[in-house]
Short mmCIF file of C-alpha atoms in Angstrom, two decimals:
data_model
loop_
_atom_site.label_atom_id
_atom_site.label_comp_id
_atom_site.label_asym_id
_atom_site.label_seq_id
_atom_site.Cartn_x
_atom_site.Cartn_y
_atom_site.Cartn_z
CA MET A 96 41.36 29.82 24.33
CA PRO A 97 38.49 30.67 26.39
CA ASP A 98 36.24 32.48 23.79
CA THR A 99 36.47 29.59 21.61
CA THR A 100 35.14 27.58 23.76
CA MET A 101 32.17 29.62 24.69
CA MET A 102 31.78 30.41 21.39
CA ALA A 103 31.63 26.29 20.36
CA GLN A 104 29.23 25.52 23.28
CA THR A 105 26.63 28.54 21.47
CA ILE A 106 26.82 26.78 18.18
CA LEU A 107 26.33 23.16 19.85
CA ALA A 108 23.53 24.65 21.93
CA LEU A 109 21.47 25.96 18.83
CA LEU A 110 21.45 22.40 17.13
CA ALA A 111 19.17 19.64 17.72
CA PRO A 112 20.15 15.93 17.98
CA ALA A 113 18.24 15.48 14.75
CA ASP A 114 21.49 18.58 13.43
CA LEU A 115 23.74 16.79 15.30
CA ALA A 116 22.80 13.14 13.17
CA ALA A 117 22.79 15.52 10.26
CA LEU A 118 26.02 16.59 10.55
CA GLY A 119 27.83 13.32 11.19
CA LEU A 120 26.47 11.94 8.19
CA MET A 121 27.77 15.17 6.00
CA ALA A 122 31.24 14.97 7.95
CA LEU A 123 31.39 10.72 6.89
CA ALA A 124 30.50 11.02 3.49
CA TRP A 125 32.74 13.87 3.01
CA TYR A 126 35.59 11.48 4.57
CA GLY A 127 34.60 8.66 3.72
CA LEU A 128 34.68 9.46 -0.33
CA GLY A 129 37.77 11.59 -0.18
CA TRP A 130 39.22 8.40 1.38
CA ARG A 131 38.14 5.81 -0.80
CA ILE A 132 38.86 7.72 -3.90
CA GLU A 133 42.16 8.10 -3.89
CA LEU A 134 42.75 5.24 -2.41
CA THR A 135 45.21 3.01 -4.91
CA LYS A 136 45.80 -0.75 -4.10
CA THR A 137 42.43 -1.53 -4.66
CA ALA A 138 40.46 -4.06 -7.44
CA LYS A 139 37.99 -0.93 -8.62
CA PRO A 140 40.05 2.13 -8.93
CA SER A 141 38.48 5.72 -8.93
CA VAL A 142 37.82 7.92 -12.28
CA THR A 143 41.20 9.96 -10.45
CA VAL A 144 43.20 6.95 -9.55
CA LEU A 145 43.03 5.95 -12.92
CA MET A 146 43.71 9.30 -14.49
CA ALA A 147 47.06 9.27 -12.51
CA GLN A 148 48.55 6.29 -14.26
CA TYR A 149 46.99 8.41 -17.78
CA ARG A 150 49.35 11.65 -16.53
CA ARG A 151 52.65 9.45 -15.67
CA GLU A 152 51.75 8.11 -19.36
CA TRP A 153 51.30 11.73 -20.50
CA LEU A 154 54.78 12.87 -18.86
CA LYS A 155 56.48 9.35 -20.50
CA GLN A 156 55.53 10.60 -24.11
CA PHE A 157 56.62 14.13 -23.78
CA VAL A 158 60.05 13.11 -23.26
CA THR A 159 60.22 12.16 -27.15
CA ARG A 160 57.60 14.73 -28.35
CA MET A 161 58.63 17.47 -30.28
CA PRO A 162 58.00 20.35 -30.44
CA ARG A 163 56.57 20.51 -26.53
CA MET A 164 53.53 23.00 -27.52
CA TYR A 165 50.96 20.55 -26.77
CA ASP A 166 52.01 20.10 -23.73
CA ALA A 167 52.41 23.74 -23.35
CA SER A 168 49.01 24.52 -24.05
CA VAL A 169 47.33 21.19 -22.40
CA LEU A 170 49.32 22.20 -19.21
CA ALA A 171 48.11 26.04 -19.60
CA SER A 172 44.58 24.77 -20.23
CA LEU A 173 44.64 23.02 -16.56
CA ARG A 174 45.98 26.27 -14.66
CA GLN A 175 43.27 28.23 -16.25
CA SER A 176 40.49 25.92 -15.02
CA THR A 177 41.70 26.07 -11.84
CA ASN A 178 42.09 30.16 -11.56
CA TRP A 179 38.79 30.28 -12.93
CA LEU A 180 37.47 27.90 -10.20
CA ALA A 181 39.35 29.63 -7.48
CA SER A 182 37.99 33.08 -8.80
CA THR A 183 34.10 31.53 -8.96
CA THR A 184 34.54 30.62 -5.14
CA LEU A 185 35.83 33.66 -3.80
CA LEU A 186 33.17 35.29 -5.27
CA ALA A 187 30.34 32.49 -3.88
CA LEU A 188 32.04 33.03 -0.53
CA GLY A 189 32.01 36.68 -0.59
CA GLY A 190 28.56 36.65 -1.22
CA LEU A 191 27.94 34.07 1.47
CA LEU A 192 29.64 35.89 3.91
CA ALA A 193 27.52 38.57 2.89
CA LEU A 194 24.30 36.53 3.83
CA ILE A 195 25.61 35.76 6.88
CA GLY A 196 25.93 39.89 8.06
CA ASN A 197 22.39 39.77 7.08
CA PRO A 198 20.44 36.52 7.02
CA GLU A 199 16.76 37.85 7.87
CA GLN A 200 15.35 37.90 4.08
CA LEU A 201 16.68 34.22 3.50
CA ARG A 202 15.82 33.41 6.95
CA GLY A 203 12.29 34.40 6.08
CA VAL A 204 12.19 32.03 2.92
CA ALA A 205 13.34 29.55 4.49
CA GLN A 206 11.04 29.57 7.24
CA ASP A 207 8.20 29.38 4.31
CA LEU A 208 9.84 26.42 3.03
CA SER A 209 10.32 24.50 6.06
CA LEU A 210 7.53 26.06 8.81
CA GLU A 211 10.93 26.11 11.23
CA ALA A 212 10.92 28.86 13.67
CA GLY A 213 14.66 29.35 13.81
CA SER A 214 16.69 32.41 15.43
CA ALA A 215 18.92 34.63 13.39
CA ARG A 216 22.13 33.04 15.11
CA SER A 217 20.65 29.54 14.21
CA PHE A 218 20.86 30.61 10.33
CA GLU A 219 24.01 32.20 10.20
CA THR A 220 25.50 28.77 11.78
CA ARG A 221 23.86 27.05 9.01
CA LEU A 222 25.16 29.41 6.32
CA LEU A 223 28.55 29.05 8.55
CA LEU A 224 28.95 25.22 6.95
CA ALA A 225 28.95 26.41 3.45
CA GLY A 226 31.01 29.19 4.02
CA LEU A 227 33.87 26.41 5.45
CA PHE A 228 33.47 24.05 2.09
CA LEU A 229 33.79 26.73 0.15
CA SER A 230 36.91 28.28 2.34
CA HIS A 231 38.27 24.90 1.93
CA GLY A 232 37.92 24.18 -1.64
CA PHE A 233 39.00 27.93 -2.42
CA LEU A 234 42.32 26.60 -0.55
CA LYS A 235 42.38 23.56 -2.69
CA PHE A 236 42.00 25.53 -6.03
CA LEU A 237 44.78 27.63 -5.01
CA TRP A 238 47.34 24.86 -4.33
CA SER A 239 46.49 23.09 -7.03
CA ASN A 240 47.10 25.92 -9.38
CA ARG A 241 50.44 26.34 -7.83
CA LEU A 242 51.26 22.74 -8.41
CA PHE A 243 50.39 22.93 -12.22
CA GLY A 244 53.33 25.65 -11.67
CA TYR A 245 55.56 23.25 -10.46
CA SER A 246 55.27 20.88 -12.71
CA SER A 247 55.37 23.10 -15.72
CA ILE A 248 59.00 24.30 -14.52
CA MET A 249 59.62 20.37 -13.82
CA MET A 250 58.57 20.10 -17.68
CA SER A 251 60.95 22.55 -18.63
CA THR A 252 63.83 21.09 -16.80
CA VAL A 253 63.36 17.48 -19.16
CA PRO A 254 66.42 17.13 -20.75
CA ASN A 255 65.48 17.42 -25.12
CA GLU A 256 67.78 13.88 -25.53
CA ALA A 257 65.58 11.27 -24.38
CA SER A 258 69.33 9.72 -24.20
CA ASP A 259 70.19 11.84 -21.55
CA PRO A 260 70.19 9.85 -17.99
CA LEU A 261 67.97 12.94 -16.39
CA ALA A 262 65.39 13.13 -19.37
CA TYR A 263 62.29 10.00 -17.58
CA PRO A 264 63.29 10.92 -13.88
CA ARG A 265 62.81 14.62 -14.43
CA ALA A 266 59.34 13.18 -16.47
CA ARG A 267 58.60 10.63 -13.29
CA GLN A 268 58.99 13.65 -10.88
CA ALA A 269 57.15 16.42 -13.28
CA ALA A 270 54.41 13.81 -13.85
CA GLU A 271 54.17 13.14 -9.57
CA ILE A 272 53.66 16.75 -9.15
CA ASN A 273 50.68 16.93 -11.61
CA ILE A 274 49.07 14.23 -9.89
CA ARG A 275 49.22 15.92 -6.61
CA ALA A 276 47.85 18.97 -8.41
CA ALA A 277 45.17 17.20 -9.80
CA TYR A 278 44.22 15.44 -6.81
CA ASN A 279 43.63 18.78 -4.53
CA PHE A 280 42.06 20.37 -7.87
CA ASN A 281 39.16 17.17 -7.16
CA ARG A 282 38.86 18.16 -3.30
CA GLY A 283 38.23 21.78 -4.17
CA LEU A 284 35.48 20.13 -6.88
CA ARG A 285 34.57 17.91 -3.75
CA ALA A 286 34.43 20.78 -1.19
CA THR A 287 32.54 22.69 -3.78
CA TYR A 288 29.63 20.15 -4.01
CA PHE A 289 29.34 19.45 -0.22
CA ALA A 290 29.10 23.50 0.13
CA LEU A 291 26.19 23.73 -2.19
CA ALA A 292 24.70 20.26 -0.26
CA SER A 293 25.36 21.85 2.60
CA LEU A 294 22.82 25.21 1.80
CA ALA A 295 19.87 22.49 2.52
CA TRP A 296 20.28 22.83 6.17
CA LEU A 297 18.09 26.30 6.26
CA LEU A 298 15.37 23.52 5.38
CA GLY A 299 15.98 21.42 8.02
CA PRO A 300 18.40 18.40 8.97
CA TRP A 301 16.67 15.83 7.01
CA ALA A 302 16.47 17.86 4.05
CA LEU A 303 20.88 18.27 4.75
CA MET A 304 20.72 14.69 5.11
CA ALA A 305 18.50 14.15 1.34
CA ALA A 306 20.88 16.61 0.18
CA THR A 307 24.39 14.68 1.56
CA LEU A 308 23.07 11.41 -0.03
CA VAL A 309 22.27 12.80 -3.51
CA VAL A 310 25.98 14.56 -3.63
CA SER A 311 27.50 11.61 -2.49
CA TRP A 312 25.33 9.38 -5.06
CA LEU A 313 26.87 11.94 -7.41
CA ILE A 314 30.06 11.76 -6.91
CA TRP A 315 30.29 8.16 -6.58
CA SER A 316 28.57 7.49 -9.61
CA ARG A 317 30.93 9.93 -11.35
CA GLU A 318 34.22 8.24 -9.66
CA PHE A 319 33.06 4.42 -9.88
CA ALA A 320 30.01 4.05 -12.02
CA SER A 321 30.36 6.56 -15.47
CA HIS A 322 30.90 5.90 -18.73
CA SER A 323 34.06 8.10 -18.81
CA ARG A 324 35.66 5.62 -15.86
CA GLY A 325 34.59 2.61 -18.48
CA VAL A 326 36.58 4.60 -21.36
CA LEU A 327 39.40 4.84 -19.27
CA LEU A 328 39.41 1.28 -18.75
CA ASP A 329 38.88 0.29 -22.11
CA PRO A 330 41.96 -1.54 -23.95
CA PRO A 331 43.16 0.13 -27.29
CA PRO A 332 43.30 -2.70 -30.09
CA GLU A 333 45.69 -4.46 -31.09
CA ALA A 334 47.85 -3.29 -33.49
#
């Protein structure tokens, strides 16, 4: 416990007021976006929430679809995406840890760009922020993949006969697990976005603030102001 306290004090000693303000802005954007995107009871739902409804519809149609090979291929594609992103995030994290162990070359480049004279310890601290986001993203992708596996098993328990009393309840259960997997997948994506933004801290706190605002706008626009969202809201034509 004393070692942890001493480490925290050492890190805080390396941070200027502008650095703390930039970190506060990033924390606010991170938690604020996550809360708003996953908010269900709102007049303007996000793409993530809208897709949750489509996932419930998917599993409802799954009950009566024969054969069910299409559904199996869709789920395999979703798991493949989480596998690829988890592997990529782990590779990026490994490279970042290597930089933290030897930050001198990157420090020289950052100094040339920002004209700031920072210590090696301060650059290690700045790289550590990106490492935390990448670690969070990796764990979310890993858990998402596991949940998609749970969903596939639950889908296999759905009876072939739609008249079976367990058919639709089992499908609803599979849909909710599938939705949780998608939520964790999106959390992993947001962590990756913020990991990239946090690298701007190497250029100084103002660059970190600017990168945070750009990434926040990018995530917000894709969830609430994208063409895809308009398509999801567009009702089908009357038969």
